Amino acid sequence: MISFAQYLQGLAGNGDLVTLEEPIDVPLDVVAAEALRASGPALRYDRTDGVDLASGTLAGPDQMQRRKSRPWSRLALGLGLDPEASFVSVLETITSLGPSAGEAEPTYARQAASRTVDSVQKLHLPQGTDDVWPSLTLGVASVSTDEGSHWAPIHGSVIGDDKLRVRTPAALSSLLADDGTLSIALGVPAAAVAAAYLLAVTEGIEVPVQDCGVADDVPLVPTNGGLVPSATELIVETTVADRHPDFQSDRREAWEHGVSSTPLSLSVERVIATDDPVIPFSPVGRPLADDLQLTGLATAATLYRRVNDYWGISPVEWVLLPAEAELGICFVATDVLYAGFEWQLANLLFAFSSLFDTVVIVDEDVSPRELGRVLGDIWVKAHPSRDWIFSESSAPAAKRPRYRKDGTTGARLYVNAAWDPRWEDSYIAPRVSFEQSFPTSVRDAAREVWNDRHDAASVDRDRSGF
Amino acid sequence: MFADSFRTYLHFLEDENDCIRISEPTSWDLEASAVTTLANRTDGEVPIFESIKEDTIGAALVGDPYRGPQYRPWDHLARSFGLPAGLSGTAYYERVVERLRSPREPRVVDRGTAPCKEVVHTGTDVDLLSIPWPYIHQGDGGRYSNLHTVVAPDPETRWGHWSSHRMMIHDDALASLLFLAGEQAPNRYYYEYEPGDEPMPVAVVLGAEPAVQCSTEMWIPTGRSEAAFAGGLKDSPVNLVPCETSDLFVPATAELVVEGRVLPNERLDEGPFGDYFGYMNGPRRSMPVLAVDAITHRSEPRVPFCVEGTGVGYGQNSSSTLQTAAAGPDATLGLRAAGFDVELAVPWRFTSRTVWIIATDRPYPGYLHELANFIFTTWGMLHIDFFVFVDPDVDPLDPRAVLTAIALEADPDADFHQFGVERMPKVPLNIYQTPDEKGSADVGTSKAKTAKAYIDATADRPAADGSEDERLRTRAQELLVDAGLSPEPFDLLGEGGGESG
């Protein structure tokens, strides 16, 4: 398990974290968004007033250019994997944090947050461009029941010294008594926040963390609300002030596009922090934001497991909801087992997630590291009439896209950008690539010529892999 | 200062450390293209192979010379037209559109002053195989020339019609040309020359100056001269010189010119070839025959070629760069000239000849249908299956913004529009067609018809006013650069900034 503080050190050690010092005369969500837009490093904001902050720690570069790292590289590091870990290993690691088939064996450790902070307002959490109040994002909420502790994502606003208005999954809210207690952990290990998102998108919040794989990985500590990671940077212990507060907010973390959430008004009872806390935030609503990336990966991990469990074998190589598409399209690479399989697969994905109305199916040998190839194959492998397949107009609108918000039904679409399984092998056009267009002797000679002038590593930078 | 020859252009690249000379003996047989593939996929320097094995005329091969850098594919070409360095995509498009609005007629020069006539071979002296044509991909049907300008007769302009059709070499005097019916020069051959049993004179021009190569890739209206648009592009007339064996004119500073006739009712095998879709494309089919009558060239000619197929996905090559840097601005101008309120028309970066993105206003209901119908019926529709329309505030050179628009704004129920199910003509190159559908039809079209479609990825609500946001964004970008981030990806830090594209 890697604490959030160690994680930041790891990012800095990899040259993937840049520190900004005050004065910063622009809302931090704008700065964070610009760094993400430029596929830049994670940012740490050293502040003299309030806690230090970090952004982009769970996001990553987009895949619209060939790059050294991948959108999931940072999270992979946070999960204890190599930053170069395969996409599928990241998905499988996230899945393993959820409800566990075996007996989880939680460990408990001393709480890292030991000093009390007078007021939640003194944290000076970031205030977005359109925000009235400072906002709290990427929080892990913990609620205790007779079954154990339950985790879920939570975000909201600081509206006074001891008042928060938050949104959290309805499933977590329903576990709370009217005067119940809830703890919010900020700056938790990546595994903990990934687990909270996973439990939300899989509707598994009723499963206590003691029965989840995350308890095997992340040492825990009790709080007034429920168990939280012992290595949490900042803990806000609260009680429910109002189960039905009268406020509206357009701001939604990305998980809320697929998960029902409810508002809560909370009274802050205590704020405890480490000596020098750093807490992450997400520029919610802006492209490539951390919460978007995390929701996309948690959803992809869930779908990957579910579709592969369905057939008794595992034909699906990967599932990807890229943050670049703001989770409005699902890409899936698969072995097309038989004619019509792609229809089944697309409809399974529609059944398992309400986020998207479009599924794009690509061949099993296409790497998730090559979104550029996926975005090419859509148009060259899919026949404009035969392979763009629309359903009848009787489906409810997906949650993520912006169209059809009036409750009317419409069509869904899957694009079959994989080779037709009915074709003979001789019909399948070989790919034009360095590996396939040249025999070994020519490849070796070419590498020798090129590497004489270049760093050999750069030549194989785009080596594919799952 | 502009590049008035291919050599000057290569010197420009050299000045910027964007090309490298490879002096080790290199074979035309896959080796040159393998090295070029590595250069293309790593965004490396343009390779000039100075020592080609078995070469007898001192020729050098140049791998994908027009390929631009990943961030701004148009950079090298902009420099060759004398435009400022580091233009953003939108700024480059506007500058080129402006140039194309002022075509400049070419100038005819004497044979004696034309560099392309330094060496002249006619009659029995002609030896097509003396040129080190590259064998580009394993599995190709033969050795190819695929980065050139085909000059064909045009009854409406003295300067002929310029277009691009790949050429497969057969022996010392014969080649086959990929002539797809539906394109202007092939149409003239199939429907005028061949029925009259008359050979069609053509010239294949290699290593022409960049403005010529760019105008070759443009969709110039019938009756207008590509040569004049090339002159507009570089803001100076292109020098032309008469051919040795026909009435055609060719660019005088070209590296090499193959003069010949497309013979009526003669066919030779052509293909398969690893084509611009990124896949090996077949089957082998019969195509019109070019009988070579003359070869003229500069001494020690530089012979450019394109590793087709590497310009899909993330990679750029000459073909994809020319689409983005030449065909895009030209199409933008064409649509505006036709009265459409188009911001930009841009090929999709990842498959540049199959789908285009058009940022446009929608002044009235039904406008997009009208626009799509206009494009599909007036331009190079054979190759293009899809158009994606986005709002004018979406940068079509920014693929992430386009993907987001498709994901969030294109309703499968209401925003996907087909122009008939499999009723439209189709080139036989698309890999989604079975070999049976591709056929081997005499006139080079597919047996199969296809559907053309457009996607309306525009939003159904007014665009937000981003002026305040842009001021904050600019300041944020300054802070990040001050903190040590590279300025290159930031789009608001002066005219030269801009990742888009």
Coordinates of N, CA and C in Angstrom, one line a residue, chain A residues 242-372:
Chain A
D242 N -29.0 17.5 7.9 CA -30.3 17.6 7.2 C -30.2 16.5 6.1
R243 N -31.2 15.6 6.1 CA -31.2 14.6 5.0 C -31.8 15.1 3.7
H244 N -32.5 16.2 3.8 CA -33.2 16.7 2.6 C -32.9 18.2 2.5
P245 N -31.7 18.6 2.4 CA -31.4 20.1 2.3 C -32.0 20.7 1.0
D246 N -32.3 21.9 1.1 CA -32.9 22.6 0.0 C -31.8 23.4 -0.8
F247 N -31.0 22.6 -1.5 CA -30.1 23.3 -2.4 C -29.9 22.5 -3.7
Q248 N -29.5 23.2 -4.7 CA -29.3 22.6 -6.0 C -27.9 22.9 -6.4
S249 N -27.2 22.0 -7.0 CA -25.9 22.3 -7.6 C -25.8 21.6 -8.9
D250 N -25.3 22.3 -9.9 CA -25.1 21.7 -11.2 C -23.8 20.8 -11.3
R251 N -23.0 21.1 -10.3 CA -21.7 20.4 -10.3 C -21.9 18.9 -9.9
R252 N -21.4 18.1 -10.8 CA -21.5 16.6 -10.5 C -20.1 16.0 -10.8
E253 N -19.6 15.2 -9.8 CA -18.5 14.4 -10.2 C -18.9 13.4 -11.2
A254 N -17.9 12.8 -11.9 CA -18.3 12.0 -13.1 C -19.1 10.7 -12.7
W255 N -18.8 10.2 -11.5 CA -19.6 9.0 -11.1 C -21.0 9.2 -11.1
E256 N -21.4 10.5 -10.8 CA -22.9 10.8 -10.7 C -23.6 10.7 -12.0
H257 N -22.9 10.6 -13.1 CA -23.6 10.5 -14.4 C -24.2 9.1 -14.5
G258 N -23.7 8.1 -13.8 CA -24.2 6.8 -13.8 C -24.7 6.2 -12.5
V259 N -24.6 7.0 -11.5 CA -25.0 6.5 -10.2 C -26.0 7.5 -9.5
S260 N -27.0 7.1 -9.0 CA -28.0 8.0 -8.3 C -27.3 8.6 -7.1
S261 N -27.4 9.9 -6.9 CA -26.8 10.5 -5.8 C -27.8 11.4 -5.1
T262 N -27.5 11.7 -3.8 CA -28.5 12.5 -3.0 C -27.7 13.6 -2.3
P263 N -28.3 14.7 -2.0 CA -27.6 15.8 -1.2 C -27.7 15.5 0.3
L264 N -26.8 16.0 1.0 CA -26.8 15.9 2.5 C -26.2 17.2 3.0
S265 N -26.8 17.7 4.1 CA -26.1 18.8 4.8 C -25.5 18.2 6.0
L266 N -24.2 18.5 6.2 CA -23.4 17.9 7.3 C -22.9 18.9 8.3
S267 N -22.9 18.5 9.5 CA -22.2 19.4 10.5 C -20.8 18.8 10.8
V268 N -19.8 19.6 10.7 CA -18.4 19.2 11.0 C -18.2 19.1 12.5
E269 N -17.8 17.9 12.9 CA -17.5 17.7 14.4 C -16.1 17.9 14.7
R270 N -15.2 17.4 13.7 CA -13.8 17.5 14.0 C -13.1 17.4 12.7
V271 N -12.0 18.1 12.6 CA -11.1 17.9 11.4 C -9.7 17.6 11.9
I272 N -9.2 16.5 11.5 CA -7.8 16.1 11.9 C -7.0 15.9 10.6
A273 N -5.7 16.2 10.8 CA -4.8 16.3 9.6 C -3.4 15.8 10.0
T274 N -2.7 15.4 9.0 CA -1.3 15.2 9.3 C -0.5 16.5 9.5
D275 N 0.7 16.4 9.8 CA 1.5 17.7 10.1 C 1.6 18.6 8.8
D276 N 1.7 18.0 7.7 CA 1.9 18.8 6.5 C 1.0 18.2 5.4
P277 N -0.3 18.3 5.5 CA -1.2 17.6 4.6 C -1.2 18.1 3.2
V278 N -1.3 17.2 2.3 CA -1.5 17.5 0.9 C -2.8 16.7 0.5
I279 N -3.7 17.4 -0.1 CA -4.9 16.7 -0.5 C -5.2 16.9 -2.0
P280 N -5.7 15.9 -2.7 CA -5.9 16.0 -4.1 C -7.3 16.7 -4.4
F281 N -7.4 17.3 -5.5 CA -8.7 17.8 -6.0 C -8.8 17.6 -7.5
S282 N -10.0 17.6 -7.9 CA -10.3 17.3 -9.3 C -11.0 18.6 -9.9
P283 N -10.6 19.1 -11.1 CA -11.3 20.2 -11.7 C -12.6 19.6 -12.4
V284 N -13.6 19.4 -11.5 CA -14.8 18.7 -11.9 C -15.5 19.5 -13.1
G285 N -15.9 18.7 -14.0 CA -16.6 19.2 -15.2 C -15.7 19.7 -16.3
R286 N -14.4 19.7 -16.1 CA -13.5 20.1 -17.1 C -12.9 18.8 -17.8
P287 N -12.5 18.9 -19.1 CA -12.0 17.7 -19.8 C -10.9 17.1 -19.1
L288 N -10.9 15.8 -19.1 CA -9.8 14.9 -18.6 C -9.6 15.0 -17.1
A289 N -10.6 15.5 -16.4 CA -10.5 15.7 -15.0 C -10.2 14.3 -14.2
D290 N -9.7 14.4 -13.1 CA -9.3 13.2 -12.3 C -10.5 12.3 -12.0
D291 N -11.6 13.0 -11.6 CA -12.8 12.2 -11.3 C -13.4 11.5 -12.5
L292 N -13.2 12.1 -13.7 CA -13.6 11.5 -14.9 C -12.8 10.3 -15.3
Q293 N -11.5 10.4 -15.1 CA -10.6 9.3 -15.4 C -10.8 8.1 -14.4
L294 N -11.0 8.5 -13.2 CA -11.3 7.4 -12.2 C -12.6 6.7 -12.4
T295 N -13.6 7.4 -12.8 CA -14.9 6.8 -13.1 C -14.8 5.9 -14.3
G296 N -14.1 6.4 -15.3 CA -13.9 5.6 -16.6 C -13.2 4.3 -16.3
L297 N -12.2 4.4 -15.5 CA -11.4 3.2 -15.2 C -12.2 2.2 -14.3
A298 N -12.9 2.7 -13.3 CA -13.7 1.9 -12.5 C -14.8 1.2 -13.3
T299 N -15.4 2.0 -14.2 CA -16.5 1.4 -15.0 C -16.0 0.4 -16.0
A300 N -14.8 0.7 -16.6 CA -14.2 -0.2 -17.5 C -13.8 -1.5 -16.8
A301 N -13.3 -1.4 -15.6 CA -12.9 -2.6 -14.9 C -14.1 -3.5 -14.6
T302 N -15.2 -2.8 -14.2 CA -16.5 -3.6 -13.9 C -17.0 -4.3 -15.2
L303 N -17.0 -3.5 -16.3 CA -17.6 -4.1 -17.5 C -16.7 -5.2 -18.0
Y304 N -15.4 -5.0 -17.9 CA -14.4 -6.0 -18.4 C -14.7 -7.4 -17.6
R305 N -14.8 -7.3 -16.3 CA -15.1 -8.5 -15.5 C -16.4 -9.1 -15.9
R306 N -17.4 -8.3 -16.0 CA -18.8 -8.8 -16.2 C -18.9 -9.5 -17.6
V307 N -18.4 -8.8 -18.6 CA -18.6 -9.4 -19.9 C -17.8 -10.7 -20.1
N308 N -16.6 -10.7 -19.5 CA -15.8 -11.9 -19.6 C -16.3 -13.0 -18.7
D309 N -17.0 -12.7 -17.6 CA -17.6 -13.8 -16.8 C -18.8 -14.4 -17.6
Y310 N -19.4 -13.7 -18.5 CA -20.7 -14.0 -19.1 C -20.6 -15.3 -19.9
W311 N -19.6 -15.5 -20.7 CA -19.5 -16.6 -21.6 C -18.8 -17.8 -21.1
G312 N -18.2 -17.7 -19.9 CA -17.5 -18.9 -19.3 C -16.1 -18.9 -19.9
I313 N -15.8 -18.2 -20.9 CA -14.4 -18.0 -21.4 C -14.2 -16.5 -21.3
S314 N -13.1 -16.1 -21.8 CA -12.8 -14.6 -21.7 C -12.4 -14.1 -23.1
P315 N -13.4 -13.8 -23.9 CA -13.1 -13.4 -25.3 C -12.7 -11.9 -25.4
V316 N -13.1 -11.1 -24.3 CA -12.8 -9.7 -24.4 C -11.4 -9.3 -23.9
E317 N -10.7 -8.7 -24.8 CA -9.3 -8.3 -24.4 C -9.3 -7.1 -23.5
W318 N -10.1 -6.1 -23.8 CA -10.2 -4.9 -22.9 C -11.4 -4.1 -23.2
V319 N -11.8 -3.3 -22.2 CA -12.9 -2.4 -22.3 C -12.4 -1.0 -21.9
L320 N -12.7 0.0 -22.7 CA -12.2 1.3 -22.4 C -13.3 2.4 -22.6
L321 N -13.5 3.2 -21.5 CA -14.3 4.4 -21.6 C -13.4 5.6 -21.5
P322 N -12.8 6.0 -22.6 CA -11.8 7.0 -22.5 C -12.3 8.4 -22.0
A323 N -11.5 8.9 -21.1 CA -11.8 10.3 -20.6 C -11.9 11.3 -21.8
E324 N -11.1 11.0 -22.8 CA -11.1 11.9 -24.0 C -12.6 12.0 -24.6
A325 N -13.4 11.0 -24.4 CA -14.7 11.0 -24.9 C -15.7 11.3 -23.8
E326 N -15.2 11.7 -22.6 CA -16.0 12.0 -21.5 C -17.0 10.9 -21.1
L327 N -16.5 9.6 -21.4 CA -17.3 8.4 -21.0 C -18.5 8.2 -21.8
G328 N -18.7 9.0 -22.9 CA -19.9 8.9 -23.7 C -19.9 7.8 -24.8
I329 N -18.7 7.1 -24.9 CA -18.6 6.0 -25.9 C -17.8 4.9 -25.2
C330 N -18.2 3.6 -25.5 CA -17.5 2.5 -24.9 C -16.7 1.8 -26.1
F331 N -15.4 1.6 -25.9 CA -14.7 0.8 -26.9 C -14.4 -0.6 -26.3
V332 N -14.5 -1.6 -27.1 CA -14.2 -2.9 -26.6 C -13.4 -3.7 -27.7
A333 N -12.4 -4.4 -27.3 CA -11.6 -5.2 -28.2 C -11.9 -6.7 -27.8
T334 N -12.2 -7.4 -28.9 CA -12.6 -8.8 -28.6 C -12.3 -9.7 -29.7
D335 N -12.3 -11.0 -29.4 CA -12.3 -12.0 -30.3 C -13.8 -12.2 -30.7
V336 N -14.1 -12.0 -32.0 CA -15.5 -12.2 -32.4 C -15.7 -13.7 -32.6
L337 N -16.3 -14.3 -31.6 CA -16.4 -15.8 -31.6 C -17.2 -16.4 -32.7
Y338 N -18.3 -15.7 -33.1 CA -19.2 -16.3 -34.1 C -20.0 -15.1 -34.6
A339 N -20.6 -15.4 -35.8 CA -21.4 -14.3 -36.4 C -22.5 -13.9 -35.4
G340 N -22.7 -12.7 -35.2 CA -23.7 -12.2 -34.2 C -23.2 -12.0 -32.8
F341 N -22.0 -12.5 -32.6 CA -21.4 -12.3 -31.2 C -21.3 -10.8 -30.9
E342 N -20.9 -10.0 -31.9 CA -20.7 -8.6 -31.6 C -22.0 -7.9 -31.2
W343 N -23.1 -8.4 -31.7 CA -24.4 -7.9 -31.3 C -24.7 -8.2 -29.9
Q344 N -24.4 -9.4 -29.5 CA -24.6 -9.8 -28.1 C -23.7 -9.0 -27.2
L345 N -22.4 -8.8 -27.6 CA -21.5 -8.1 -26.7 C -21.9 -6.7 -26.5
A346 N -22.3 -6.0 -27.6 CA -22.7 -4.6 -27.5 C -23.9 -4.5 -26.6
N347 N -24.8 -5.4 -26.8 CA -26.0 -5.2 -25.9 C -25.8 -5.6 -24.5
L348 N -24.8 -6.5 -24.2 CA -24.5 -6.7 -22.8 C -23.9 -5.5 -22.2
L349 N -23.0 -4.8 -23.0 CA -22.4 -3.6 -22.4 C -23.5 -2.5 -22.2
F350 N -24.4 -2.4 -23.1 CA -25.5 -1.5 -22.8 C -26.3 -1.9 -21.6
A351 N -26.5 -3.2 -21.4 CA -27.3 -3.6 -20.2 C -26.5 -3.4 -18.9
F352 N -25.2 -3.4 -19.0 CA -24.4 -3.3 -17.7 C -24.1 -1.9 -17.4
S353 N -24.2 -0.9 -18.3 CA -23.9 0.5 -18.0 C -24.9 1.4 -18.7
S354 N -25.3 2.4 -18.0 CA -26.2 3.4 -18.6 C -25.5 4.6 -19.0
L355 N -24.2 4.6 -19.0 CA -23.4 5.8 -19.3 C -23.5 6.2 -20.8
F356 N -23.4 5.2 -21.7 CA -23.2 5.5 -23.1 C -24.3 4.8 -24.0
D357 N -24.5 5.4 -25.2 CA -25.4 4.9 -26.1 C -24.7 4.3 -27.3
T358 N -23.3 4.4 -27.3 CA -22.6 3.9 -28.5 C -21.5 3.0 -28.0
V359 N -21.4 1.8 -28.7 CA -20.3 0.9 -28.4 C -19.5 0.7 -29.7
V360 N -18.2 0.7 -29.7 CA -17.4 0.5 -30.8 C -16.6 -0.8 -30.6
I361 N -16.7 -1.8 -31.5 CA -16.0 -3.0 -31.3 C -14.8 -3.1 -32.3
V362 N -13.7 -3.4 -31.7 CA -12.5 -3.5 -32.5 C -11.9 -4.9 -32.3
D363 N -10.9 -5.2 -33.2 CA -10.4 -6.5 -33.2 C -9.5 -6.7 -32.0
E364 N -9.4 -8.0 -31.6 CA -8.7 -8.4 -30.4 C -7.2 -8.0 -30.4
D365 N -6.6 -7.8 -31.5 CA -5.2 -7.5 -31.5 C -4.9 -6.0 -31.5
V366 N -5.9 -5.2 -31.4 CA -5.7 -3.8 -31.2 C -5.4 -3.5 -29.8
S367 N -4.4 -2.7 -29.6 CA -4.0 -2.4 -28.2 C -4.7 -1.2 -27.7
P368 N -5.1 -1.3 -26.4 CA -5.7 -0.1 -25.8 C -4.7 1.1 -25.7
R369 N -3.4 0.8 -25.8 CA -2.4 1.9 -25.9 C -2.4 2.6 -27.2
E370 N -3.2 2.1 -28.1 CA -3.2 2.8 -29.4 C -4.6 3.3 -29.8
L371 N -5.0 4.3 -29.0 CA -6.4 4.8 -29.2 C -6.4 5.4 -30.7
G372 N -5.2 5.9 -31.1 CA -5.1 6.4 -32.4 C -5.5 5.4 -33.5

